[in-house]
Amino acid sequence: MKTKMWGDLMKEVFEFHLRVRGVILQNNKLLVARSRNGKYVFLPGGHVEGNESLIYALKREFQEEANLKCKIKSYLGLIEHDYSRDNVKHFELNHIFEVDAANFPLSKVESMEPHLEFLWVETNKLEEVNLQPYPLVELIKNYAQNKSNNVWFASTVKNFIG
C-alpha cells in the first residue's frame, strides 16, 4: 500500500477537530456519553473553541452538557483518531484529562442536551459498548487498575502521512 505524502493529503477534503475529554472513574465504572440511539460511546467533553485553553474548554463542556462543575486532576495523554462519516474524512486530536469525580452522581448524570445521554459503564465492559476511539479501551482498563502517571499516546491513524 502506498503511503500518502503531504501533497496528496492536501488534495483531500477532511475536517479537523481539536477535542478535550474527561476520564471520570467511580467504583470501577467510567462515565461515558452517547448520542441517543448511537452505536458507540465516547468520553464526555467536546470541541475546544476559539482561543480557549484545554482546561477551560473541558470545564465549559461539562457545564453545558451535564450542568456539572468539574475539577481537573491531571493530564493523561493524547489520542489522534481518523474516521469517515457521510463521505467526509475527519481527523481529531483528543486531549484526555483525569477529572475528580467527587461531585458526580453515580446513579445518573442528567444531560442538558437532548441529543446526548450519559451512562456509567463497568471498565471490563468498555469493548461491549464500543468505546471510541478504540485505543481508550486498553488505556482506561490499565489506568483503572494501576493509576500510573505515564502519559498516554495512541493513534488510529494508518498511512495518513508517512
Tab-separated table of C-alpha atoms in Angstrom:
chain	number	residue	atom	x	y	z
A	1	MET	CA	0.000	0.000	0.000
A	2	LYS	CA	1.374	3.395	-0.962
A	3	THR	CA	1.906	5.861	1.865
A	4	LYS	CA	0.266	9.236	1.310
A	5	MET	CA	2.607	12.177	1.051
A	6	TRP	CA	1.819	15.683	2.285
A	7	GLY	CA	0.934	16.961	-1.217
A	8	ASP	CA	-1.548	14.116	-1.734
A	9	LEU	CA	-3.057	14.770	1.670
A	10	MET	CA	-3.682	18.425	0.896
A	11	LYS	CA	-5.780	17.438	-2.135
A	12	GLU	CA	-8.190	15.501	0.081
A	13	VAL	CA	-11.042	17.145	1.932
A	14	PHE	CA	-11.116	16.458	5.644
A	15	GLU	CA	-12.360	18.131	8.797
A	16	PHE	CA	-10.034	18.761	11.721
A	17	HIS	CA	-11.279	18.592	15.322
A	18	LEU	CA	-9.427	19.662	18.461
A	19	ARG	CA	-11.212	17.955	21.343
A	20	VAL	CA	-10.814	17.645	25.075
A	21	ARG	CA	-12.189	14.673	27.035
A	22	GLY	CA	-12.527	13.698	30.682
A	23	VAL	CA	-11.959	10.350	32.395
A	24	ILE	CA	-14.284	10.033	35.388
A	25	LEU	CA	-13.964	6.755	37.308
A	26	GLN	CA	-16.053	5.695	40.311
A	27	ASN	CA	-16.252	2.172	41.741
A	28	ASN	CA	-14.715	0.643	38.588
A	29	LYS	CA	-17.230	2.449	36.402
A	30	LEU	CA	-16.434	5.008	33.714
A	31	LEU	CA	-18.738	7.873	32.815
A	32	VAL	CA	-19.344	7.889	29.057
A	33	ALA	CA	-21.573	9.823	26.697
A	34	ARG	CA	-23.600	8.583	23.750
A	35	SER	CA	-25.684	10.238	21.093
A	36	ARG	CA	-29.198	8.963	21.681
A	37	ASN	CA	-29.580	5.720	19.717
A	38	GLY	CA	-25.859	5.879	18.890
A	39	LYS	CA	-23.794	2.782	18.114
A	40	TYR	CA	-20.792	3.780	20.211
A	41	VAL	CA	-19.893	5.710	23.357
A	42	PHE	CA	-17.210	8.307	23.980
A	43	LEU	CA	-15.685	10.197	26.869
A	44	PRO	CA	-17.527	13.344	27.968
A	45	GLY	CA	-16.097	16.564	26.594
A	46	GLY	CA	-16.042	18.173	23.199
A	47	HIS	CA	-14.534	20.766	20.897
A	48	VAL	CA	-12.071	23.403	22.011
A	49	GLU	CA	-13.427	26.702	20.721
A	50	GLY	CA	-11.570	29.806	19.542
A	51	ASN	CA	-8.809	30.762	21.915
A	52	GLU	CA	-9.892	28.549	24.843
A	53	SER	CA	-7.378	26.645	26.890
A	54	LEU	CA	-7.860	22.881	27.055
A	55	ILE	CA	-8.828	23.008	30.726
A	56	TYR	CA	-11.293	25.860	30.249
A	57	ALA	CA	-12.893	24.009	27.315
A	58	LEU	CA	-13.318	20.811	29.349
A	59	LYS	CA	-14.895	22.676	32.262
A	60	ARG	CA	-17.219	24.505	29.853
A	61	GLU	CA	-18.258	21.259	28.148
A	62	PHE	CA	-19.155	19.609	31.478
A	63	GLN	CA	-21.159	22.676	32.473
A	64	GLU	CA	-23.005	22.828	29.126
A	65	GLU	CA	-23.630	19.101	28.700
A	66	ALA	CA	-24.335	17.981	32.271
A	67	ASN	CA	-24.588	21.135	34.390
A	68	LEU	CA	-21.668	19.853	36.470
A	69	LYS	CA	-18.647	21.728	37.730
A	70	CYS	CA	-15.561	19.611	37.332
A	71	LYS	CA	-12.120	19.728	38.880
A	72	ILE	CA	-9.297	18.679	36.565
A	73	LYS	CA	-6.779	16.427	38.311
A	74	SER	CA	-4.126	15.608	35.705
A	75	TYR	CA	-3.308	15.342	32.027
A	76	LEU	CA	-3.449	11.717	30.873
A	77	GLY	CA	-2.471	11.990	27.231
A	78	LEU	CA	-3.390	12.368	23.589
A	79	ILE	CA	-5.193	10.143	21.121
A	80	GLU	CA	-5.246	11.025	17.448
A	81	HIS	CA	-8.131	9.495	15.567
A	82	ASP	CA	-9.333	9.443	11.995
A	83	TYR	CA	-12.677	8.261	10.686
A	84	SER	CA	-15.131	8.813	7.857
A	85	ARG	CA	-18.756	9.844	8.176
A	86	ASP	CA	-21.122	10.843	5.355
A	87	ASN	CA	-18.261	10.631	2.825
A	88	VAL	CA	-16.205	13.175	4.768
A	89	LYS	CA	-12.883	12.259	6.366
A	90	HIS	CA	-12.323	13.513	9.898
A	91	PHE	CA	-9.087	13.856	11.845
A	92	GLU	CA	-9.190	14.667	15.538
A	93	LEU	CA	-6.785	15.225	18.378
A	94	ASN	CA	-8.291	14.176	21.715
A	95	HIS	CA	-6.567	15.574	24.802
A	96	ILE	CA	-7.544	13.388	27.764
A	97	PHE	CA	-7.671	14.572	31.389
A	98	GLU	CA	-8.481	12.847	34.662
A	99	VAL	CA	-11.454	14.552	36.306
A	100	ASP	CA	-12.226	14.441	40.028
A	101	ALA	CA	-15.486	12.519	40.414
A	102	ALA	CA	-16.343	13.719	43.917
A	103	ASN	CA	-19.449	15.665	42.873
A	104	PHE	CA	-20.658	13.352	40.093
A	105	PRO	CA	-23.757	11.308	40.991
A	106	LEU	CA	-23.116	7.606	40.486
A	107	SER	CA	-26.807	6.960	39.961
A	108	LYS	CA	-27.479	9.078	36.868
A	109	VAL	CA	-25.898	12.093	35.234
A	110	GLU	CA	-28.597	14.133	33.524
A	111	SER	CA	-27.853	15.513	30.071
A	112	MET	CA	-28.622	19.160	29.386
A	113	GLU	CA	-28.591	18.451	25.634
A	114	PRO	CA	-31.491	16.496	24.063
A	115	HIS	CA	-29.272	14.546	21.647
A	116	LEU	CA	-26.921	13.263	24.356
A	117	GLU	CA	-27.134	10.816	27.258
A	118	PHE	CA	-24.649	9.766	29.939
A	119	LEU	CA	-24.039	6.221	31.166
A	120	TRP	CA	-21.853	4.610	33.805
A	121	VAL	CA	-20.115	1.579	32.286
A	122	GLU	CA	-18.045	-1.015	34.125
A	123	THR	CA	-14.436	-0.816	32.975
A	124	ASN	CA	-14.459	-4.503	31.993
A	125	LYS	CA	-17.339	-3.840	29.538
A	126	LEU	CA	-15.843	-0.988	27.506
A	127	GLU	CA	-15.453	-3.144	24.393
A	128	GLU	CA	-19.099	-4.224	24.580
A	129	VAL	CA	-20.337	-0.624	24.473
A	130	ASN	CA	-17.905	0.224	21.641
A	131	LEU	CA	-15.885	2.973	23.340
A	132	GLN	CA	-14.331	5.264	20.713
A	133	PRO	CA	-11.606	5.984	19.831
A	134	TYR	CA	-10.927	2.304	20.446
A	135	PRO	CA	-7.399	2.676	21.940
A	136	LEU	CA	-9.162	4.113	25.000
A	137	VAL	CA	-10.419	0.648	25.955
A	138	GLU	CA	-6.973	-0.679	26.900
A	139	LEU	CA	-5.670	2.647	28.164
A	140	ILE	CA	-8.590	3.089	30.570
A	141	LYS	CA	-8.553	-0.538	31.742
A	142	ASN	CA	-4.847	-0.215	32.581
A	143	TYR	CA	-5.343	3.186	34.171
A	144	ALA	CA	-8.243	1.939	36.329
A	145	GLN	CA	-6.016	-0.863	37.653
A	146	ASN	CA	-2.714	0.999	38.032
A	147	LYS	CA	-3.463	4.748	38.213
A	148	SER	CA	0.005	5.215	36.724
A	149	ASN	CA	1.388	8.639	35.893
A	150	ASN	CA	2.512	7.572	32.431
A	151	VAL	CA	1.296	9.921	29.710
A	152	TRP	CA	-0.733	8.144	27.050
A	153	PHE	CA	-0.320	8.393	23.324
A	154	ALA	CA	-2.296	6.289	20.883
A	155	SER	CA	-3.392	6.596	17.293
A	156	THR	CA	-5.916	5.039	14.956
A	157	VAL	CA	-4.291	6.818	12.011
A	158	LYS	CA	-2.792	4.473	9.436
A	159	ASN	CA	-0.812	5.780	6.469
A	160	PHE	CA	-2.189	9.283	6.920
A	161	ILE	CA	1.244	10.811	6.390
A	162	GLY	CA	4.275	8.593	6.047
